[in-house]
Short mmCIF file of C-alpha atoms in Angstrom, two decimals:
data_model
loop_
_atom_site.label_atom_id
_atom_site.label_comp_id
_atom_site.label_asym_id
_atom_site.label_seq_id
_atom_site.Cartn_x
_atom_site.Cartn_y
_atom_site.Cartn_z
CA MET A 1159 10.97 0.19 23.82
CA SER A 1160 7.96 1.02 26.02
CA ASP A 1161 9.14 4.52 26.96
CA LYS A 1162 11.42 5.38 24.05
CA ARG A 1163 10.51 8.68 22.37
CA TYR A 1164 11.17 9.08 18.66
CA LEU A 1165 9.88 10.41 15.35
CA PHE A 1166 8.96 8.18 12.41
CA THR A 1167 8.21 9.38 8.87
CA SER A 1168 6.43 7.84 5.88
CA GLU A 1169 5.55 9.20 2.45
CA SER A 1170 3.04 8.56 -0.31
CA VAL A 1171 2.66 9.78 -3.89
CA SER A 1172 -0.36 10.60 -6.01
CA MET A 1173 -1.75 8.83 -9.06
CA GLY A 1174 -0.07 11.52 -11.20
CA HIS A 1175 3.42 10.88 -9.86
CA PRO A 1176 5.47 9.50 -12.78
CA ASP A 1177 6.46 6.29 -10.99
CA LYS A 1178 2.87 5.66 -9.95
CA LEU A 1179 1.67 6.41 -13.48
CA ALA A 1180 4.04 3.70 -14.70
CA ASP A 1181 2.62 1.29 -12.10
CA GLN A 1182 -0.94 2.04 -13.21
CA ILE A 1183 -0.10 1.40 -16.85
CA SER A 1184 1.60 -1.91 -16.06
CA ASP A 1185 -1.31 -3.10 -13.92
CA ALA A 1186 -3.90 -1.95 -16.48
CA ILE A 1187 -2.18 -4.12 -19.09
CA LEU A 1188 -2.05 -7.04 -16.63
CA ASP A 1189 -5.77 -6.69 -15.87
CA ALA A 1190 -6.69 -6.63 -19.56
CA MET A 1191 -4.81 -9.87 -20.15
CA LEU A 1192 -6.17 -11.63 -17.04
CA ALA A 1193 -9.72 -10.60 -18.01
CA GLN A 1194 -9.42 -12.62 -21.22
CA HIS A 1195 -7.00 -15.32 -20.08
CA PRO A 1196 -6.71 -15.85 -16.30
CA GLY A 1197 -3.64 -18.01 -16.83
CA SER A 1198 -1.66 -15.20 -18.47
CA ARG A 1199 1.99 -14.94 -17.45
CA VAL A 1200 2.83 -11.26 -17.32
CA ALA A 1201 5.90 -9.28 -16.32
CA CYS A 1202 5.17 -5.84 -17.74
CA GLU A 1203 7.45 -2.86 -17.11
CA THR A 1204 6.65 0.73 -18.04
CA LEU A 1205 8.80 3.82 -18.51
CA VAL A 1206 7.21 7.23 -18.91
CA THR A 1207 9.03 10.42 -19.85
CA THR A 1208 8.20 13.61 -21.73
CA GLY A 1209 5.68 12.66 -24.43
CA LEU A 1210 6.52 8.94 -24.39
CA ALA A 1211 5.51 5.67 -22.71
CA VAL A 1212 7.67 2.57 -23.28
CA ILE A 1213 6.17 -0.84 -22.48
CA ALA A 1214 8.63 -3.73 -22.12
CA GLY A 1215 8.83 -7.14 -20.49
CA GLU A 1216 7.82 -10.76 -20.96
CA VAL A 1217 4.28 -11.95 -21.61
CA THR A 1218 2.82 -15.36 -22.43
CA THR A 1219 -0.94 -15.16 -22.97
CA ASN A 1220 -3.82 -16.12 -25.23
CA ALA A 1221 -5.36 -12.69 -24.69
CA VAL A 1222 -5.52 -10.24 -27.56
CA VAL A 1223 -5.42 -6.67 -26.24
CA ASN A 1224 -4.81 -3.26 -27.73
CA ILE A 1225 -1.94 -2.08 -25.57
CA PRO A 1226 -1.77 1.52 -26.88
CA ASP A 1227 -5.47 2.00 -26.07
CA ILE A 1228 -4.95 0.60 -22.56
CA VAL A 1229 -2.00 2.92 -21.99
CA ARG A 1230 -3.90 6.00 -23.14
CA GLU A 1231 -6.88 5.21 -20.91
CA ALA A 1232 -4.62 4.72 -17.86
CA VAL A 1233 -2.91 8.06 -18.57
CA ARG A 1234 -6.29 9.79 -18.95
CA LYS A 1235 -7.59 8.38 -15.66
CA ALA A 1236 -4.46 9.64 -13.90
CA GLY A 1237 -5.34 13.19 -15.00
CA TYR A 1238 -2.99 13.86 -17.91
CA ASP A 1239 -5.52 15.14 -20.38
CA SER A 1240 -3.85 18.27 -21.74
CA GLY A 1241 -0.55 19.19 -23.35
CA ASP A 1242 -0.31 22.06 -20.85
CA LYS A 1243 0.49 19.46 -18.18
CA GLY A 1244 3.53 18.22 -20.11
CA PHE A 1245 1.98 14.81 -20.83
CA ASP A 1246 -1.24 14.11 -22.71
CA TYR A 1247 -3.03 10.78 -23.22
CA LYS A 1248 -4.17 11.83 -26.72
CA SER A 1249 -0.75 12.71 -28.14
CA CYS A 1250 1.91 10.81 -26.16
CA GLY A 1251 4.01 8.34 -28.11
CA ILE A 1252 3.79 4.66 -27.15
CA SER A 1253 6.46 2.05 -27.81
CA VAL A 1254 5.71 -1.62 -27.08
CA VAL A 1255 8.59 -4.09 -26.72
CA LEU A 1256 7.21 -7.31 -25.23
CA GLY A 1257 8.67 -10.80 -25.54
CA ARG A 1258 7.62 -14.21 -24.23
CA GLN A 1259 8.32 -15.59 -20.77
CA SER A 1260 11.54 -17.61 -20.54
CA GLU A 1261 10.96 -21.36 -20.95
CA ASN A 1262 13.25 -21.96 -17.97
CA ILE A 1263 10.96 -19.91 -15.74
CA ALA A 1264 7.79 -21.31 -17.31
CA ARG A 1265 8.90 -24.89 -16.60
CA GLY A 1266 9.01 -24.21 -12.85
CA VAL A 1267 5.72 -22.34 -12.78
CA ASP A 1268 4.00 -25.08 -14.81
CA LYS A 1269 4.80 -27.46 -11.94
CA ASP A 1270 3.05 -25.07 -9.52
CA GLY A 1271 6.36 -23.78 -8.27
CA ALA A 1272 7.28 -20.20 -7.47
CA GLY A 1273 8.01 -17.92 -10.41
CA ASP A 1274 11.15 -16.62 -8.73
CA GLN A 1275 13.21 -16.91 -5.57
CA GLY A 1276 13.13 -14.30 -2.85
CA MET A 1277 11.71 -13.24 0.50
CA MET A 1278 8.49 -11.34 1.13
CA PHE A 1279 7.23 -9.53 4.21
CA GLY A 1280 3.81 -8.67 5.60
CA PHE A 1281 3.06 -6.35 8.49
CA ALA A 1282 0.14 -5.31 10.69
CA CYS A 1283 -0.31 -3.31 13.89
CA THR A 1284 -3.07 -1.80 16.02
CA GLU A 1285 -2.32 1.86 15.28
CA THR A 1286 -5.30 2.30 12.93
CA PRO A 1287 -8.60 0.48 12.28
CA GLU A 1288 -7.01 -0.82 9.06
CA PHE A 1289 -4.16 -2.35 11.10
CA MET A 1290 -1.64 -0.09 9.37
CA PRO A 1291 1.08 2.20 10.73
CA LEU A 1292 -0.30 5.70 11.26
CA PRO A 1293 2.31 7.65 9.18
CA ILE A 1294 1.66 5.75 5.95
CA ALA A 1295 -2.12 5.68 6.54
CA ILE A 1296 -2.30 9.47 6.78
CA SER A 1297 0.17 9.93 3.91
CA HIS A 1298 -2.09 7.89 1.62
CA GLU A 1299 -5.15 9.84 2.70
CA LEU A 1300 -3.45 13.16 1.91
CA VAL A 1301 -2.72 12.29 -1.74
CA LYS A 1302 -6.11 10.65 -2.09
CA ARG A 1303 -7.69 13.88 -0.85
CA GLN A 1304 -5.47 15.92 -3.21
CA ALA A 1305 -6.83 13.91 -6.15
CA MET A 1306 -10.43 14.46 -5.04
CA VAL A 1307 -9.90 18.21 -4.52
CA ARG A 1308 -8.25 18.43 -7.95
CA GLU A 1309 -10.92 16.43 -9.77
CA GLN A 1310 -13.78 18.38 -8.15
CA ASN A 1311 -11.99 21.70 -8.73
CA ILE A 1312 -12.30 22.63 -5.05
CA ILE A 1313 -8.87 24.23 -5.43
CA LYS A 1314 -8.58 25.56 -8.95
CA GLY A 1315 -5.49 24.82 -10.99
CA LEU A 1316 -4.14 21.72 -9.27
CA ARG A 1317 -2.37 19.17 -11.48
CA PRO A 1318 -2.00 15.39 -11.04
CA ASP A 1319 1.52 15.06 -9.60
CA ALA A 1320 1.76 15.24 -5.80
CA LYS A 1321 3.69 13.84 -2.84
CA SER A 1322 2.88 13.69 0.86
CA GLN A 1323 5.01 13.01 3.92
CA VAL A 1324 3.96 12.62 7.54
CA THR A 1325 6.15 12.54 10.64
CA VAL A 1326 4.59 11.04 13.78
CA ALA A 1327 5.90 11.30 17.34
CA TYR A 1328 5.88 8.03 19.29
CA VAL A 1329 6.35 6.94 22.85
CA GLY A 1330 7.21 3.27 22.59
CA LEU A 1331 4.67 1.75 20.23
CA LYS A 1332 2.10 4.50 20.79
CA PRO A 1333 1.73 7.42 18.34
CA THR A 1334 1.15 10.57 20.38
CA ARG A 1335 1.03 13.49 17.92
CA ILE A 1336 1.69 14.60 14.36
CA ASP A 1337 4.98 16.50 14.20
CA THR A 1338 5.35 17.47 10.52
CA VAL A 1339 3.29 17.29 7.33
CA VAL A 1340 4.73 17.88 3.85
CA LEU A 1341 2.50 18.16 0.79
CA SER A 1342 3.86 19.07 -2.60
CA THR A 1343 1.27 19.48 -5.34
CA GLN A 1344 1.74 20.31 -9.00
CA HIS A 1345 -0.25 23.35 -10.14
CA ASP A 1346 -1.04 25.70 -12.99
CA PRO A 1347 1.04 28.89 -13.56
CA MET A 1348 -1.66 30.87 -11.73
CA TRP A 1349 -0.07 29.81 -8.42
CA ASN A 1350 3.52 30.78 -9.31
CA GLY A 1351 5.39 33.38 -7.28
CA VAL A 1352 5.68 34.09 -3.57
CA ALA A 1353 2.19 35.56 -3.22
CA GLY A 1354 0.60 32.76 -5.23
CA GLN A 1355 2.33 30.06 -3.19
CA LYS A 1356 1.25 31.69 0.06
CA LYS A 1357 -2.37 31.62 -1.09
CA LEU A 1358 -2.02 28.04 -2.34
CA LYS A 1359 -0.58 26.92 1.00
CA ALA A 1360 -3.60 28.35 2.82
CA GLU A 1361 -5.95 26.56 0.42
CA VAL A 1362 -4.09 23.25 0.76
CA ILE A 1363 -4.16 23.44 4.56
CA LYS A 1364 -7.88 24.28 4.54
CA HIS A 1365 -9.10 21.79 1.95
CA ILE A 1366 -6.60 18.93 2.16
CA ILE A 1367 -4.49 18.78 5.31
CA LYS A 1368 -6.98 19.79 8.01
CA PRO A 1369 -9.83 17.55 6.75
CA VAL A 1370 -7.52 14.55 6.61
CA LEU A 1371 -5.84 15.06 9.97
CA GLY A 1372 -9.13 15.66 11.78
CA LYS A 1373 -8.56 15.28 15.53
CA TRP A 1374 -4.82 14.99 14.97
CA TRP A 1375 -4.71 18.61 13.78
CA ASN A 1376 -3.17 21.29 15.99
CA ASN A 1377 -1.52 24.63 15.28
CA GLN A 1378 1.90 23.40 16.41
CA ILE A 1379 2.28 20.96 13.48
CA ILE A 1380 5.07 21.99 11.12
CA ILE A 1381 3.55 22.34 7.63
CA HIS A 1382 5.49 22.47 4.35
CA VAL A 1383 3.54 23.04 1.13
CA ASN A 1384 5.64 23.09 -2.06
CA PRO A 1385 8.82 23.86 -0.09
CA THR A 1386 10.87 24.53 -3.27
CA GLY A 1387 8.71 27.60 -3.94
CA GLN A 1388 6.50 26.33 -6.77
CA PHE A 1389 5.68 23.09 -8.58
CA GLU A 1390 4.41 23.84 -12.09
CA ILE A 1391 6.54 21.30 -13.99
CA GLY A 1392 5.79 17.75 -12.91
CA GLY A 1393 4.65 14.31 -13.98
CA PRO A 1394 6.61 12.51 -16.71
CA HIS A 1395 7.65 15.89 -18.13
CA GLY A 1396 9.42 16.78 -14.90
CA ASP A 1397 10.81 13.35 -13.99
CA CYS A 1398 11.10 9.97 -15.70
CA GLY A 1399 8.82 7.34 -14.15
CA LEU A 1400 9.43 3.59 -13.83
CA THR A 1401 7.33 0.65 -12.70
CA GLY A 1402 8.21 -0.65 -9.25
CA ARG A 1403 10.15 2.33 -7.96
CA LYS A 1404 7.76 3.07 -5.07
CA ILE A 1405 7.86 -0.23 -3.18
CA ILE A 1406 7.92 1.40 0.26
CA VAL A 1407 4.94 3.62 -0.62
CA ASP A 1408 3.17 0.47 -1.82
CA THR A 1409 3.68 -1.34 1.49
CA TYR A 1410 4.13 0.05 5.02
CA GLY A 1411 6.00 3.31 4.60
CA GLY A 1412 9.26 1.89 5.92
CA ARG A 1413 7.72 0.35 9.03
CA GLY A 1414 8.65 -3.29 8.90
CA ARG A 1415 11.00 -4.79 6.36
CA HIS A 1416 10.71 -5.24 2.60
CA GLY A 1417 12.03 -8.10 0.50
CA GLY A 1418 12.85 -5.79 -2.43
CA GLY A 1419 10.45 -7.15 -5.02
CA ALA A 1420 8.02 -4.79 -6.74
CA PHE A 1421 4.36 -5.63 -7.35
CA SER A 1422 2.84 -3.85 -10.35
CA GLY A 1423 2.77 -5.50 -13.76
CA LYS A 1424 3.34 -9.01 -12.34
CA ASP A 1425 0.83 -11.83 -12.53
CA PRO A 1426 0.28 -13.79 -9.28
CA SER A 1427 2.64 -16.64 -10.20
CA LYS A 1428 5.32 -14.13 -9.23
CA VAL A 1429 5.60 -14.57 -5.48
CA ASP A 1430 7.09 -11.08 -5.19
CA ARG A 1431 3.48 -10.02 -5.42
CA SER A 1432 1.27 -12.89 -4.33
CA ALA A 1433 3.33 -14.00 -1.32
CA ALA A 1434 3.61 -10.40 -0.10
CA TYR A 1435 -0.19 -10.26 -0.19
CA MET A 1436 -0.37 -13.55 1.72
CA ALA A 1437 2.13 -12.32 4.31
CA ARG A 1438 -0.03 -9.24 4.92
CA TYR A 1439 -3.14 -11.45 5.15
CA ILE A 1440 -1.47 -13.60 7.80
CA ALA A 1441 -0.09 -10.69 9.82
CA LYS A 1442 -3.42 -8.83 9.76
CA ASN A 1443 -5.36 -11.87 10.93
CA ILE A 1444 -2.95 -12.49 13.80
CA VAL A 1445 -3.40 -8.91 15.00
CA ALA A 1446 -7.17 -9.00 14.42
CA ALA A 1447 -7.27 -12.18 16.54
CA LYS A 1448 -5.74 -10.13 19.39
CA LEU A 1449 -2.79 -12.49 19.53
CA ALA A 1450 -0.38 -9.56 19.07
CA ASP A 1451 -0.41 -5.79 18.70
CA VAL A 1452 2.40 -5.82 16.12
CA CYS A 1453 3.14 -8.65 13.70
CA GLU A 1454 5.62 -9.08 10.88
CA VAL A 1455 5.59 -12.20 8.71
CA GLN A 1456 8.35 -13.35 6.39
CA LEU A 1457 7.90 -15.97 3.66
CA SER A 1458 10.66 -17.13 1.31
CA TYR A 1459 10.68 -19.20 -1.87
CA ALA A 1460 12.96 -20.94 -4.35
CA ILE A 1461 12.18 -20.69 -8.05
CA GLY A 1462 10.24 -23.70 -9.28
CA VAL A 1463 9.63 -25.02 -5.73
CA ALA A 1464 6.10 -24.98 -4.34
CA LYS A 1465 6.59 -24.98 -0.58
CA PRO A 1466 8.14 -21.94 1.09
CA THR A 1467 11.72 -22.35 2.21
CA SER A 1468 10.93 -20.52 5.47
CA VAL A 1469 8.04 -19.10 7.47
CA LEU A 1470 8.76 -16.55 10.22
CA VAL A 1471 6.34 -14.76 12.55
CA ASP A 1472 7.73 -11.91 14.65
CA THR A 1473 5.38 -10.14 17.07
CA GLN A 1474 8.15 -7.89 18.37
CA GLY A 1475 7.44 -8.54 22.02
CA THR A 1476 3.72 -7.77 21.80
CA GLY A 1477 2.40 -11.32 21.34
CA VAL A 1478 0.27 -13.18 23.87
CA VAL A 1479 1.49 -16.51 22.43
CA ALA A 1480 4.92 -17.66 21.33
CA ASP A 1481 6.06 -16.64 17.85
CA GLU A 1482 7.18 -20.23 17.21
CA TRP A 1483 3.67 -21.52 17.88
CA LEU A 1484 2.22 -18.88 15.57
CA ALA A 1485 4.60 -19.87 12.75
CA GLU A 1486 3.52 -23.49 13.05
CA GLU A 1487 -0.18 -22.61 13.24
CA VAL A 1488 0.12 -20.35 10.21
CA GLN A 1489 1.38 -23.29 8.17
CA ARG A 1490 -1.60 -25.33 9.32
CA GLN A 1491 -4.23 -22.72 8.55
CA PHE A 1492 -2.95 -20.87 5.46
CA GLU A 1493 -2.19 -22.14 1.97
CA LEU A 1494 1.41 -21.09 1.30
CA THR A 1495 2.23 -22.70 -2.05
CA PRO A 1496 1.93 -20.36 -5.06
CA ARG A 1497 -1.13 -22.25 -6.27
CA GLY A 1498 -2.64 -22.24 -2.78
CA ILE A 1499 -2.08 -18.49 -2.38
CA ILE A 1500 -3.60 -17.74 -5.79
CA GLU A 1501 -6.68 -19.89 -5.14
CA SER A 1502 -7.31 -18.84 -1.54
CA LEU A 1503 -7.04 -15.11 -2.32
CA GLY A 1504 -8.62 -15.26 -5.80
CA LEU A 1505 -5.67 -13.66 -7.54
CA ARG A 1506 -6.35 -14.73 -11.15
CA LYS A 1507 -8.88 -11.92 -11.58
CA PRO A 1508 -8.37 -8.46 -13.13
CA ILE A 1509 -8.11 -6.72 -9.75
CA TYR A 1510 -4.74 -5.01 -9.92
CA HIS A 1511 -5.15 -1.54 -11.42
CA ALA A 1512 -6.79 -0.39 -8.18
CA THR A 1513 -3.70 -1.42 -6.20
CA ALA A 1514 -1.42 0.93 -8.16
CA THR A 1515 -2.54 4.05 -6.25
CA HIS A 1516 -2.89 4.80 -2.53
CA GLY A 1517 -1.17 1.62 -1.38
CA HIS A 1518 -1.69 -2.11 -1.70
CA PHE A 1519 -2.50 -2.51 2.00
CA GLY A 1520 -4.85 -0.91 4.50
CA ARG A 1521 -7.72 -1.03 2.03
CA ARG A 1522 -11.22 -2.49 2.41
CA PRO A 1523 -11.89 -5.91 0.84
CA GLY A 1524 -13.92 -5.29 -2.31
CA GLU A 1525 -13.63 -1.49 -2.14
CA CYS A 1526 -12.75 -1.23 -5.84
CA GLY A 1527 -14.92 -4.06 -7.11
CA VAL A 1528 -15.58 -7.71 -6.42
CA GLY A 1529 -12.39 -9.57 -5.51
CA THR A 1530 -10.22 -6.52 -4.92
CA PHE A 1531 -8.00 -6.44 -1.83
CA SER A 1532 -8.98 -9.95 -0.74
CA TRP A 1533 -5.78 -10.10 1.34
CA GLU A 1534 -7.28 -7.48 3.65
CA LYS A 1535 -9.95 -9.85 4.97
CA THR A 1536 -9.78 -10.90 8.62
CA ASP A 1537 -11.78 -14.10 8.16
CA LYS A 1538 -9.05 -16.24 9.74
CA ALA A 1539 -8.86 -14.29 12.99
CA ALA A 1540 -11.47 -16.32 14.86
CA SER A 1541 -9.94 -19.68 13.92
CA LEU A 1542 -6.46 -18.50 14.94
CA ARG A 1543 -7.79 -17.35 18.31
CA LYS A 1544 -9.71 -20.58 18.80
CA ALA A 1545 -6.65 -22.68 17.97
CA ALA A 1546 -4.58 -20.78 20.53
CA GLU A 1547 -7.23 -21.27 23.21
CA LYS A 1548 -7.63 -24.96 22.39
CA ALA A 1549 -3.87 -25.49 22.53
CA GLY A 1550 -3.77 -23.79 25.92
CA VAL A 1551 -1.05 -21.36 24.87
CA ILE A 1552 -3.02 -18.34 26.09
CA ASN A 1553 -4.50 -17.96 29.55
CA ALA A 1554 -8.15 -17.08 29.00
CA PRO A 1555 -10.66 -17.06 26.14
CA HIS A 1556 -10.98 -13.71 24.40
CA ALA A 1557 -13.13 -13.90 21.31
CA ALA A 1558 -11.72 -12.29 18.20
CA VAL A 1559 -13.96 -9.56 16.85
CA GLU A 1560 -14.25 -8.71 13.17
CA PRO A 1561 -13.18 -5.05 13.11
CA LYS A 1562 -15.42 -2.51 11.43
CA PRO A 1563 -13.44 -1.15 8.47
CA ALA A 1564 -12.87 2.58 8.53
CA LYS A 1565 -14.63 4.55 5.84
CA LYS A 1566 -12.11 5.78 3.32
CA SER A 1567 -12.84 9.46 3.31
CA ALA A 1568 -11.28 12.78 4.07
CA GLY A 1569 -12.02 12.25 7.74
CA THR A 1570 -10.27 8.90 8.05
CA ALA A 1571 -7.50 10.26 10.24
CA SER A 1572 -10.00 11.63 12.74
CA LYS A 1573 -11.46 8.14 13.06
CA VAL A 1574 -7.94 6.78 13.35
CA SER A 1575 -7.19 9.20 16.15
CA SER A 1576 -9.88 7.94 18.48
CA LYS A 1577 -8.63 4.39 17.96
CA VAL A 1578 -5.01 5.25 18.55
CA THR A 1579 -5.42 7.45 21.56
CA SER A 1580 -7.69 5.02 23.35
CA LYS A 1581 -7.27 1.69 25.06
CA SER A 1582 -5.76 -0.20 22.10
CA ASN A 1583 -2.46 1.59 22.44
CA THR A 1584 -2.54 1.48 26.23
CA LYS A 1585 -2.66 -2.29 25.83
CA THR A 1586 0.18 -2.18 23.34
CA SER A 1587 2.40 -0.26 25.71
CA SER A 1588 1.59 -2.43 28.74
CA LYS A 1589 2.13 -5.64 26.81
CA ALA A 1590 5.45 -4.39 25.55
CA LYS A 1591 6.43 -3.62 29.16
CA ARG A 1592 5.48 -7.08 30.35
CA HIS A 1593 7.42 -8.82 27.63
CA LEU A 1594 10.48 -6.63 28.16
CA ALA A 1595 10.33 -7.33 31.89
CA MET A 1596 10.24 -11.05 31.22
CA ALA A 1597 13.11 -10.96 28.72
#
């Protein structure tokens, strides 16, 4: 793996993408219920299409909320504030079809068991200061920048729907250059036609792509902006949106595995969500402790059963301690029952609407309010490192350092670049070589 050359691609979507709009609505409803009743059991699904939002699922709560008002506010925040955009928060129809949680499921959760069976994965690596893979990190920054440019009218006539895609060239585990960038952005009719699209492409490169790529930018990068020719019709008017249909965007952009369970609209008794957050928390702390340069964690659960049915740590040949030891130490240091996960990460709070755009991972703890993105903390790194040193499973002390979180701004990728092209990835490559030689 240390000298293999390959391309890897990840994508992200904007807050105005119909699937992401559905996620935001579902999580806004969840937050409203948790704000009044932290013990709410919520499984809220949303469908959005031309002029209509349908809210369905199972909810057991003491909260009293005005769901149509919540839906309209979520749609407004996403940027759909005019009928010209094909979807308008003031006039869209709203249908609410919510039932109660099944008593069979509730019985298991009441005993502090998992709300469902399944497997969940978490991932972390040293490619960026946020311990995220570079392709998905840049993809998120592109659509985040598109939203800012649209909202501040830096490029006139942009609309909310957008998608990004980034292809990175690797040698082994080290990203070496950006190969291709794709950005499709919905726009007003003023940009239609060949001449209009040519001008729009220049504006998008200038105000969105170059600022995000920073030091990664070079004139050899292949750039596609609205490759179909134009993108006037978008959002729910152009494509039906559903909650939970962007699970790879929500996680690691295809790097690492995914258990298949969606996040948005689910309260934390659903381990699809809470255990995936815990798996990321574990993986990130292992990498922050400098015990590995790449780490994937799998947890699995049976419905109604509190303890996980399995715990797996896979450092993919980059670990400085045995994966088996890490799996055992994880079970000593982290609370892995549903109740333990909820309490240790503070998941009964209304913190979820912020997760429904720009990814659930790679964020700063507290960046969208108190308690948000608690699973991004690296407060366990020092104790993991100390345990490894005390057990004598690593050769020499090497104190874990709390990393300085990167500022989430248009220049994030330029900060990422200095991290990736420096000694962190040299270490990754050399460690991979050593472990391959020993295998």
